[in-house]
Amino acid sequence: MSTPPQPSDPMKPDGRVNPIQTDYRIGQDNIVVRVGPFGLDIHNRVFAISGLAVVAFVLLTLTFQQQVEPLFSGLRQWLTSHLDGFFIAAGNVFVLVCLGLALSPLGRVRLGGTEATPDYSYLGWLSMLFAAGMGIGLMFFGVSEPLSHFGTALGGTTLDNGVRTDWAPLGGAAGDAEAAARLGMAATIYHWALHPWAMYATLALGLALFSFNKGLPLTMRSVFYPLLGERVWGWPGHVIDILAVLATLFGLATSLGYGAAQASSGLNHLFGVPLGNTTQILLVVAITAIALVSVVAGLDAGVKRLSEINMVLALLLLVFVVAVGPTLDIVSAFFANLGAYVEHLPALSNPVGREDVNYSQGWTAFYWAWWISWSPFVGMFIARVSRGRTVREFIVSVLIVPSLACVLWMTVFGETAILQVVRDGYQAATQAELPLQLFAVLEALPLAQITSFIAIVLVVVFFVTSSDSGSLVIDVIAAGGKVNAPTPQRVFWCVFEGLVAIALILGGGLVALQAMAVSTGLPFAVVLLVATVAVVKGLASEPRGR
């Protein structure tokens, strides 16, 4: 992977654009401090408020561990049960906006100017989009989610006083293993295909447009200039950037918590390492330390090399499972699962009148909030590597390529797990805890010790690259759009990503992690919905190519 362009000063456009004329200069509100060999270059309000909020959260959560656990549990339950319709509807809006832009004349607008040329070849660009779609989530849920939806769909529906208490998606498929597998895979793909990538594409498009074409800093607030004007450099903009920092931080902490749980289970499975919070915390500490080394090494030496290692390892694991698993079934299932996804998509994306409340609230509402909290992180990465693309090819590529990659991953691991249950009667994965299910599936395949070790390494390296890249993105926002800010700032954010994950593990485990992802995803969902209006307005003012 090549190093993305560094737009600390917005790139000069090529060809015709309609730039925004403003007197604002990147870093003009920053505080520059030097203490010995260390320096800071931070936005005076965004860094101070978001930094203090994170420090206060960590201290309060660690101090009142027993008291906050029921608070987190109740918070997650209330938000997902009362606002599930909002999250599902918001996800639909992002998909429809992206498709509308791709099909409209605005799709001819080119990022970087009418004569701009892409910074990367199609192959290099698409591989980076694929890399952005891989992460701890795919490792954690690649087996557990398809298997969970298959099991609940097969079990059918249950009623208690007229209210459904089962977790089956839609109406389930009681007693029909083939239909349950089809529905289970469709319900899984729904959470990993078009909808999350439309959320990322919406924000990434806005960031790229207002940086490369409009000449504004690469921060969240810039996207809102068509709606707020010069006020975007004041408190309205500060609030937007603070929300982006907090959403990204807690979204990353959720992923790091999942990664620690899965790595801990894998080490227990292979080497008998004790399970529990202590092991997970030690993992977070150790991997955060590795991420710090990567942060200090810089983008090219750190994230780039680790991402390349991970891509190779993930591909090897994927090819191995296809080769030694039910190969022909996996190949045919890929296309069958895409068909099932299209068939069930209207019902799965329906935001009103849902009877499958446990699925729509417990799975979909949480996922949408989690994806939205990740959107500043993934969106900024995609924006930085997409200069020179038209809006149409940008949207089609960002929606389709990573979606297909996620479908492939879920089909390979999910279909293998389901066939082990249905065809072989192998129940180890269904009986294992969620973080252990991947290892249980690999146990039934050849070379289980080696592949399980590779899976642990994948989780750890995904952990490191997420923490490293997340620190870079958060630091750009908290430094007022400066990409090459002093390293100690990135060290601060990297350390506190780990501390937030530790605080949430001690304050309720996965429930606490999910609660904070939903809590920070909610206000940023509103921000992202408003941003779609600003993106359309910004595109409408741009000259269009042929």
CSV table of N, CA and C in Angstrom, one decimal, residues 59-199:
chain,number,residue,atom,x,y,z
A,59,LEU,N,-11.4,7.9,34.1
A,59,LEU,CA,-11.2,7.9,35.6
A,59,LEU,C,-12.5,7.5,36.3
A,60,LEU,N,-13.6,8.1,35.8
A,60,LEU,CA,-14.9,7.8,36.5
A,60,LEU,C,-15.3,6.3,36.3
A,61,THR,N,-15.1,5.7,35.1
A,61,THR,CA,-15.4,4.3,34.9
A,61,THR,C,-14.6,3.4,35.7
A,62,LEU,N,-13.3,3.7,35.8
A,62,LEU,CA,-12.4,2.9,36.6
A,62,LEU,C,-12.7,3.0,38.1
A,63,THR,N,-13.1,4.2,38.5
A,63,THR,CA,-13.4,4.4,40.0
A,63,THR,C,-14.7,3.8,40.4
A,64,PHE,N,-15.7,3.8,39.5
A,64,PHE,CA,-17.0,3.3,39.9
A,64,PHE,C,-17.4,2.1,39.0
A,65,GLN,N,-16.5,1.1,39.0
A,65,GLN,CA,-16.7,-0.1,38.1
A,65,GLN,C,-18.1,-0.8,38.3
A,66,GLN,N,-18.4,-1.1,39.6
A,66,GLN,CA,-19.6,-1.8,39.9
A,66,GLN,C,-20.8,-1.0,39.6
A,67,GLN,N,-20.8,0.3,39.8
A,67,GLN,CA,-22.0,1.1,39.6
A,67,GLN,C,-22.3,1.4,38.1
A,68,VAL,N,-21.2,1.4,37.3
A,68,VAL,CA,-21.4,1.8,35.9
A,68,VAL,C,-21.9,0.6,35.1
A,69,GLU,N,-21.7,-0.6,35.5
A,69,GLU,CA,-22.1,-1.8,34.7
A,69,GLU,C,-23.6,-1.8,34.4
A,70,PRO,N,-24.4,-1.7,35.4
A,70,PRO,CA,-25.9,-1.7,35.1
A,70,PRO,C,-26.3,-0.4,34.3
A,71,LEU,N,-25.5,0.7,34.5
A,71,LEU,CA,-25.8,1.9,33.8
A,71,LEU,C,-25.6,1.7,32.3
A,72,PHE,N,-24.4,1.1,31.9
A,72,PHE,CA,-24.1,0.8,30.5
A,72,PHE,C,-25.1,-0.2,29.9
A,73,SER,N,-25.5,-1.2,30.7
A,73,SER,CA,-26.5,-2.2,30.2
A,73,SER,C,-27.8,-1.5,29.9
A,74,GLY,N,-28.3,-0.7,30.8
A,74,GLY,CA,-29.5,0.0,30.7
A,74,GLY,C,-29.5,1.0,29.5
A,75,LEU,N,-28.4,1.7,29.4
A,75,LEU,CA,-28.2,2.7,28.3
A,75,LEU,C,-28.3,2.0,27.0
A,76,ARG,N,-27.6,0.9,26.8
A,76,ARG,CA,-27.7,0.2,25.5
A,76,ARG,C,-29.1,-0.2,25.2
A,77,GLN,N,-29.7,-0.8,26.2
A,77,GLN,CA,-31.1,-1.4,26.0
A,77,GLN,C,-32.1,-0.3,25.6
A,78,TRP,N,-32.0,0.9,26.3
A,78,TRP,CA,-32.9,2.0,26.0
A,78,TRP,C,-32.7,2.5,24.7
A,79,LEU,N,-31.5,2.8,24.3
A,79,LEU,CA,-31.2,3.4,23.0
A,79,LEU,C,-31.6,2.5,21.8
A,80,THR,N,-31.2,1.2,21.9
A,80,THR,CA,-31.6,0.3,20.8
A,80,THR,C,-33.1,0.0,20.7
A,81,SER,N,-33.7,0.0,21.9
A,81,SER,CA,-35.2,-0.4,21.9
A,81,SER,C,-36.0,0.8,21.5
A,82,HIS,N,-35.6,2.1,21.8
A,82,HIS,CA,-36.4,3.2,21.4
A,82,HIS,C,-36.0,3.9,20.1
A,83,LEU,N,-34.8,3.7,19.7
A,83,LEU,CA,-34.3,4.4,18.5
A,83,LEU,C,-33.9,3.5,17.4
A,84,ASP,N,-34.3,2.2,17.4
A,84,ASP,CA,-34.0,1.3,16.4
A,84,ASP,C,-34.5,1.7,15.0
A,85,GLY,N,-35.7,2.2,15.0
A,85,GLY,CA,-36.3,2.7,13.8
A,85,GLY,C,-35.6,3.9,13.2
A,86,PHE,N,-35.1,4.8,14.0
A,86,PHE,CA,-34.3,5.9,13.5
A,86,PHE,C,-33.0,5.4,12.9
A,87,PHE,N,-32.3,4.5,13.6
A,87,PHE,CA,-31.0,4.0,13.0
A,87,PHE,C,-31.2,3.3,11.7
A,88,ILE,N,-32.3,2.4,11.6
A,88,ILE,CA,-32.5,1.7,10.4
A,88,ILE,C,-32.9,2.6,9.2
A,89,ALA,N,-33.8,3.6,9.6
A,89,ALA,CA,-34.1,4.6,8.5
A,89,ALA,C,-32.9,5.4,8.1
A,90,ALA,N,-32.1,5.8,9.0
A,90,ALA,CA,-30.9,6.6,8.6
A,90,ALA,C,-30.0,5.8,7.7
A,91,GLY,N,-29.8,4.5,8.0
A,91,GLY,CA,-29.0,3.6,7.1
A,91,GLY,C,-29.6,3.6,5.7
A,92,ASN,N,-30.9,3.5,5.6
A,92,ASN,CA,-31.6,3.5,4.3
A,92,ASN,C,-31.3,4.9,3.5
A,93,VAL,N,-31.4,6.0,4.3
A,93,VAL,CA,-31.1,7.3,3.7
A,93,VAL,C,-29.8,7.3,3.0
A,94,PHE,N,-28.7,6.8,3.7
A,94,PHE,CA,-27.4,6.9,3.2
A,94,PHE,C,-27.3,6.1,1.9
A,95,VAL,N,-27.9,4.9,1.9
A,95,VAL,CA,-27.8,4.1,0.7
A,95,VAL,C,-28.5,4.8,-0.5
A,96,LEU,N,-29.7,5.4,-0.3
A,96,LEU,CA,-30.5,6.0,-1.3
A,96,LEU,C,-29.8,7.3,-1.8
A,97,VAL,N,-29.2,8.0,-0.9
A,97,VAL,CA,-28.4,9.2,-1.3
A,97,VAL,C,-27.2,8.8,-2.2
A,98,CYS,N,-26.5,7.8,-1.8
A,98,CYS,CA,-25.3,7.4,-2.6
A,98,CYS,C,-25.8,6.9,-4.0
A,99,LEU,N,-26.8,6.1,-4.0
A,99,LEU,CA,-27.3,5.6,-5.3
A,99,LEU,C,-27.8,6.8,-6.2
A,100,GLY,N,-28.5,7.7,-5.6
A,100,GLY,CA,-29.0,8.9,-6.3
A,100,GLY,C,-27.9,9.7,-6.9
A,101,LEU,N,-26.8,9.9,-6.1
A,101,LEU,CA,-25.7,10.7,-6.6
A,101,LEU,C,-25.0,10.0,-7.8
A,102,ALA,N,-24.9,8.7,-7.6
A,102,ALA,CA,-24.2,7.9,-8.7
A,102,ALA,C,-24.9,8.0,-10.0
A,103,LEU,N,-26.3,8.0,-9.9
A,103,LEU,CA,-27.1,7.9,-11.1
A,103,LEU,C,-27.4,9.3,-11.7
A,104,SER,N,-27.2,10.3,-10.9
A,104,SER,CA,-27.5,11.7,-11.3
A,104,SER,C,-26.4,12.3,-12.1
A,105,PRO,N,-26.6,13.5,-12.7
A,105,PRO,CA,-25.5,14.2,-13.4
A,105,PRO,C,-24.4,14.6,-12.4
A,106,LEU,N,-24.6,14.7,-11.1
A,106,LEU,CA,-23.6,15.0,-10.2
A,106,LEU,C,-22.5,13.9,-10.1
A,107,GLY,N,-22.8,12.8,-10.6
A,107,GLY,CA,-21.9,11.7,-10.6
A,107,GLY,C,-20.7,12.0,-11.5
A,108,ARG,N,-20.8,13.0,-12.4
A,108,ARG,CA,-19.7,13.3,-13.3
A,108,ARG,C,-18.7,14.3,-12.7
A,109,VAL,N,-19.0,14.8,-11.5
A,109,VAL,CA,-18.0,15.7,-10.8
A,109,VAL,C,-16.8,14.8,-10.4
A,110,ARG,N,-15.6,15.4,-10.7
A,110,ARG,CA,-14.4,14.7,-10.4
A,110,ARG,C,-13.7,15.3,-9.1
A,111,LEU,N,-13.3,14.5,-8.2
A,111,LEU,CA,-12.6,14.9,-7.0
A,111,LEU,C,-11.2,15.4,-7.3
A,112,GLY,N,-11.0,16.7,-7.0
A,112,GLY,CA,-9.7,17.2,-7.3
A,112,GLY,C,-9.6,18.1,-8.5
A,113,GLY,N,-10.8,18.3,-9.2
A,113,GLY,CA,-10.9,19.1,-10.4
A,113,GLY,C,-11.2,18.4,-11.7
A,114,THR,N,-11.7,19.1,-12.7
A,114,THR,CA,-12.1,18.4,-13.9
A,114,THR,C,-11.0,17.7,-14.6
A,115,GLU,N,-9.7,18.1,-14.4
A,115,GLU,CA,-8.6,17.5,-15.1
A,115,GLU,C,-7.8,16.6,-14.2
A,116,ALA,N,-8.2,16.4,-12.9
A,116,ALA,CA,-7.4,15.6,-12.0
A,116,ALA,C,-7.3,14.2,-12.4
A,117,THR,N,-6.2,13.6,-12.1
A,117,THR,CA,-5.9,12.2,-12.4
A,117,THR,C,-5.8,11.4,-11.1
A,118,PRO,N,-6.2,10.2,-11.1
A,118,PRO,CA,-6.1,9.4,-9.9
A,118,PRO,C,-4.6,9.2,-9.4
A,119,ASP,N,-4.5,9.3,-8.0
A,119,ASP,CA,-3.2,9.1,-7.4
A,119,ASP,C,-2.7,7.6,-7.5
A,120,TYR,N,-3.7,6.7,-7.6
A,120,TYR,CA,-3.4,5.3,-7.6
A,120,TYR,C,-4.1,4.6,-8.7
A,121,SER,N,-3.5,3.5,-9.2
A,121,SER,CA,-4.1,2.6,-10.2
A,121,SER,C,-5.4,2.0,-9.6
A,122,TYR,N,-6.2,1.5,-10.5
A,122,TYR,CA,-7.5,0.9,-10.1
A,122,TYR,C,-7.2,-0.2,-9.1
A,123,LEU,N,-6.2,-1.1,-9.5
A,123,LEU,CA,-5.9,-2.2,-8.6
A,123,LEU,C,-5.4,-1.8,-7.2
A,124,GLY,N,-4.5,-0.8,-7.2
A,124,GLY,CA,-4.0,-0.3,-5.9
A,124,GLY,C,-5.1,0.3,-5.1
A,125,TRP,N,-6.0,1.1,-5.8
A,125,TRP,CA,-7.0,1.8,-5.1
A,125,TRP,C,-8.1,0.8,-4.5
A,126,LEU,N,-8.5,-0.1,-5.4
A,126,LEU,CA,-9.5,-1.1,-4.9
A,126,LEU,C,-8.9,-2.0,-3.8
A,127,SER,N,-7.7,-2.3,-3.8
A,127,SER,CA,-7.1,-3.1,-2.8
A,127,SER,C,-7.1,-2.3,-1.4
A,128,MET,N,-6.9,-1.0,-1.5
A,128,MET,CA,-6.9,-0.2,-0.3
A,128,MET,C,-8.4,-0.1,0.3
A,129,LEU,N,-9.4,0.0,-0.7
A,129,LEU,CA,-10.8,-0.1,-0.2
A,129,LEU,C,-11.1,-1.4,0.4
A,130,PHE,N,-10.5,-2.5,-0.1
A,130,PHE,CA,-10.7,-3.8,0.4
A,130,PHE,C,-10.1,-3.9,1.8
A,131,ALA,N,-8.9,-3.3,1.9
A,131,ALA,CA,-8.2,-3.3,3.2
A,131,ALA,C,-9.0,-2.6,4.3
A,132,ALA,N,-9.6,-1.5,3.9
A,132,ALA,CA,-10.4,-0.7,4.8
A,132,ALA,C,-11.6,-1.5,5.3
A,133,GLY,N,-12.1,-2.4,4.5
A,133,GLY,CA,-13.2,-3.2,4.9
A,133,GLY,C,-12.9,-4.4,5.8
A,134,MET,N,-11.6,-4.7,6.0
A,134,MET,CA,-11.2,-5.8,6.8
A,134,MET,C,-10.9,-5.3,8.2
A,135,GLY,N,-11.2,-6.0,9.2
A,135,GLY,CA,-10.9,-5.6,10.6
A,135,GLY,C,-11.3,-6.6,11.6
A,136,ILE,N,-11.1,-6.2,12.8
A,136,ILE,CA,-11.5,-7.0,14.0
A,136,ILE,C,-12.9,-7.6,13.9
A,137,GLY,N,-13.8,-6.7,13.4
A,137,GLY,CA,-15.2,-7.1,13.3
A,137,GLY,C,-15.4,-8.4,12.5
A,138,LEU,N,-14.7,-8.4,11.3
A,138,LEU,CA,-14.9,-9.6,10.4
A,138,LEU,C,-14.3,-10.8,11.1
A,139,MET,N,-13.2,-10.7,11.9
A,139,MET,CA,-12.7,-11.8,12.6
A,139,MET,C,-13.6,-12.3,13.7
A,140,PHE,N,-14.2,-11.4,14.4
A,140,PHE,CA,-15.1,-11.7,15.5
A,140,PHE,C,-16.4,-12.3,15.1
A,141,PHE,N,-17.0,-11.7,14.0
A,141,PHE,CA,-18.4,-12.0,13.6
A,141,PHE,C,-18.4,-12.9,12.4
A,142,GLY,N,-17.3,-13.2,11.8
A,142,GLY,CA,-17.3,-14.0,10.5
A,142,GLY,C,-17.9,-15.4,10.7
A,143,VAL,N,-17.7,-16.0,11.8
A,143,VAL,CA,-18.4,-17.3,12.1
A,143,VAL,C,-19.6,-17.1,13.0
A,144,SER,N,-19.4,-16.2,14.1
A,144,SER,CA,-20.5,-16.2,15.1
A,144,SER,C,-21.8,-15.6,14.6
A,145,GLU,N,-21.8,-14.6,13.7
A,145,GLU,CA,-23.0,-14.0,13.3
A,145,GLU,C,-23.8,-14.9,12.4
A,146,PRO,N,-23.2,-15.5,11.3
A,146,PRO,CA,-24.0,-16.4,10.5
A,146,PRO,C,-24.5,-17.6,11.3
A,147,LEU,N,-23.7,-18.1,12.1
A,147,LEU,CA,-24.1,-19.3,12.9
A,147,LEU,C,-25.3,-18.9,13.9
A,148,SER,N,-25.2,-17.7,14.5
A,148,SER,CA,-26.2,-17.2,15.4
A,148,SER,C,-27.6,-17.1,14.7
A,149,HIS,N,-27.5,-16.4,13.5
A,149,HIS,CA,-28.8,-16.1,12.8
A,149,HIS,C,-29.3,-17.4,12.2
A,150,PHE,N,-28.5,-18.3,11.8
A,150,PHE,CA,-28.9,-19.6,11.3
A,150,PHE,C,-29.7,-20.4,12.4
A,151,GLY,N,-29.1,-20.4,13.6
A,151,GLY,CA,-29.7,-21.1,14.8
A,151,GLY,C,-31.0,-20.6,15.2
A,152,THR,N,-31.0,-19.2,15.3
A,152,THR,CA,-32.3,-18.6,15.7
A,152,THR,C,-33.4,-18.7,14.7
A,153,ALA,N,-33.0,-18.6,13.4
A,153,ALA,CA,-34.0,-18.8,12.3
A,153,ALA,C,-34.5,-20.2,12.3
A,154,LEU,N,-33.6,-21.2,12.5
A,154,LEU,CA,-34.1,-22.6,12.5
A,154,LEU,C,-35.0,-22.9,13.7
A,155,GLY,N,-34.8,-22.2,14.8
A,155,GLY,CA,-35.6,-22.4,16.0
A,155,GLY,C,-37.0,-21.8,15.8
A,156,GLY,N,-37.2,-20.9,14.9
A,156,GLY,CA,-38.5,-20.3,14.7
A,156,GLY,C,-38.8,-19.2,15.7
A,157,THR,N,-40.1,-18.8,15.7
A,157,THR,CA,-40.5,-17.7,16.6
A,157,THR,C,-41.2,-18.3,17.9
A,158,THR,N,-41.0,-17.5,18.9
A,158,THR,CA,-41.7,-17.8,20.2
A,158,THR,C,-42.4,-16.6,20.7
A,159,LEU,N,-43.5,-16.7,21.3
A,159,LEU,CA,-44.3,-15.6,21.8
A,159,LEU,C,-44.5,-15.7,23.3
A,160,ASP,N,-44.5,-14.6,24.0
A,160,ASP,CA,-44.7,-14.5,25.4
A,160,ASP,C,-45.7,-13.3,25.6
A,161,ASN,N,-46.9,-13.6,25.9
A,161,ASN,CA,-48.0,-12.5,26.1
A,161,ASN,C,-48.1,-11.7,24.8
A,162,GLY,N,-48.0,-12.4,23.6
A,162,GLY,CA,-48.2,-11.8,22.4
A,162,GLY,C,-47.0,-11.0,21.8
A,163,VAL,N,-45.9,-11.1,22.6
A,163,VAL,CA,-44.6,-10.4,22.1
A,163,VAL,C,-43.6,-11.4,21.8
A,164,ARG,N,-42.9,-11.3,20.7
A,164,ARG,CA,-41.9,-12.2,20.3
A,164,ARG,C,-40.6,-12.1,21.2
A,165,THR,N,-40.1,-13.2,21.7
A,165,THR,CA,-39.0,-13.2,22.6
A,165,THR,C,-37.8,-13.9,21.9
A,166,ASP,N,-38.0,-14.4,20.7
A,166,ASP,CA,-36.9,-15.1,20.0
A,166,ASP,C,-36.0,-14.1,19.3
A,167,TRP,N,-34.8,-14.5,18.8
A,167,TRP,CA,-33.9,-13.6,18.1
A,167,TRP,C,-33.8,-13.9,16.7
A,168,ALA,N,-34.8,-14.6,16.1
A,168,ALA,CA,-34.8,-15.0,14.7
A,168,ALA,C,-35.0,-13.7,13.9
A,169,PRO,N,-34.2,-13.6,12.8
A,169,PRO,CA,-34.5,-12.4,11.9
A,169,PRO,C,-35.8,-12.7,11.1
A,170,LEU,N,-36.5,-11.6,10.9
A,170,LEU,CA,-37.8,-11.6,10.2
A,170,LEU,C,-38.8,-12.7,10.8
A,171,GLY,N,-39.3,-13.6,10.0
A,171,GLY,CA,-40.2,-14.6,10.5
A,171,GLY,C,-39.6,-15.9,10.9
A,172,GLY,N,-38.2,-16.0,10.7
A,172,GLY,CA,-37.5,-17.3,11.0
A,172,GLY,C,-37.8,-18.3,9.9
A,173,ALA,N,-37.3,-19.5,10.1
A,173,ALA,CA,-37.5,-20.6,9.2
A,173,ALA,C,-37.6,-21.9,10.0
A,174,ALA,N,-38.6,-22.0,10.8
A,174,ALA,CA,-38.6,-23.1,11.8
A,174,ALA,C,-38.5,-24.5,11.1
A,175,GLY,N,-37.5,-25.3,11.6
A,175,GLY,CA,-37.4,-26.6,11.1
A,175,GLY,C,-36.8,-26.8,9.7
A,176,ASP,N,-36.6,-25.8,8.9
A,176,ASP,CA,-36.1,-25.9,7.6
A,176,ASP,C,-34.6,-25.4,7.5
A,177,ALA,N,-33.7,-26.3,7.6
A,177,ALA,CA,-32.3,-26.0,7.7
A,177,ALA,C,-31.8,-25.2,6.4
A,178,GLU,N,-32.3,-25.5,5.3
A,178,GLU,CA,-31.8,-24.8,4.0
A,178,GLU,C,-32.3,-23.4,4.0
A,179,ALA,N,-33.6,-23.2,4.4
A,179,ALA,CA,-34.2,-21.9,4.4
A,179,ALA,C,-33.6,-21.0,5.5
A,180,ALA,N,-33.3,-21.7,6.7
A,180,ALA,CA,-32.7,-21.0,7.8
A,180,ALA,C,-31.3,-20.5,7.5
A,181,ALA,N,-30.5,-21.4,6.7
A,181,ALA,CA,-29.2,-21.0,6.3
A,181,ALA,C,-29.2,-19.8,5.4
A,182,ARG,N,-30.2,-19.8,4.4
A,182,ARG,CA,-30.3,-18.8,3.5
A,182,ARG,C,-30.7,-17.4,4.2
A,183,LEU,N,-31.7,-17.5,5.1
A,183,LEU,CA,-32.1,-16.3,5.8
A,183,LEU,C,-31.0,-15.8,6.7
A,184,GLY,N,-30.3,-16.8,7.4
A,184,GLY,CA,-29.2,-16.4,8.3
A,184,GLY,C,-28.1,-15.7,7.6
A,185,MET,N,-27.7,-16.1,6.4
A,185,MET,CA,-26.7,-15.5,5.6
A,185,MET,C,-27.1,-14.1,5.1
A,186,ALA,N,-28.4,-14.0,4.7
A,186,ALA,CA,-28.9,-12.7,4.2
A,186,ALA,C,-28.9,-11.7,5.4
A,187,ALA,N,-29.4,-12.2,6.6
A,187,ALA,CA,-29.4,-11.3,7.7
A,187,ALA,C,-28.0,-10.8,8.1
A,188,THR,N,-27.0,-11.6,7.9
A,188,THR,CA,-25.6,-11.3,8.2
A,188,THR,C,-25.1,-10.3,7.2
A,189,ILE,N,-25.3,-10.6,5.9
A,189,ILE,CA,-24.8,-9.7,4.8
A,189,ILE,C,-25.4,-8.4,4.9
A,190,TYR,N,-26.6,-8.3,5.3
A,190,TYR,CA,-27.3,-7.0,5.5
A,190,TYR,C,-26.5,-6.0,6.4
A,191,HIS,N,-25.8,-6.6,7.4
A,191,HIS,CA,-25.0,-5.8,8.3
A,191,HIS,C,-23.6,-5.4,7.8
A,192,TRP,N,-23.2,-6.1,6.7
A,192,TRP,CA,-21.8,-5.9,6.3
A,192,TRP,C,-21.7,-5.4,4.8
A,193,ALA,N,-22.8,-5.2,4.1
A,193,ALA,CA,-22.7,-4.8,2.7
A,193,ALA,C,-23.0,-3.4,2.4
A,194,LEU,N,-24.0,-3.1,1.7
A,194,LEU,CA,-24.3,-1.8,1.2
A,194,LEU,C,-24.5,-0.7,2.3
A,195,HIS,N,-25.3,-1.0,3.3
A,195,HIS,CA,-25.6,0.0,4.3
A,195,HIS,C,-24.4,0.6,5.0
A,196,PRO,N,-23.5,-0.2,5.6
A,196,PRO,CA,-22.4,0.4,6.3
A,196,PRO,C,-21.5,1.1,5.3
A,197,TRP,N,-21.3,0.6,4.1
A,197,TRP,CA,-20.4,1.2,3.2
A,197,TRP,C,-21.0,2.5,2.6
A,198,ALA,N,-22.3,2.6,2.6
A,198,ALA,CA,-22.9,3.9,2.2
A,198,ALA,C,-22.7,5.0,3.3
A,199,MET,N,-22.7,4.6,4.5
A,199,MET,CA,-22.3,5.5,5.6
A,199,MET,C,-20.9,6.0,5.4
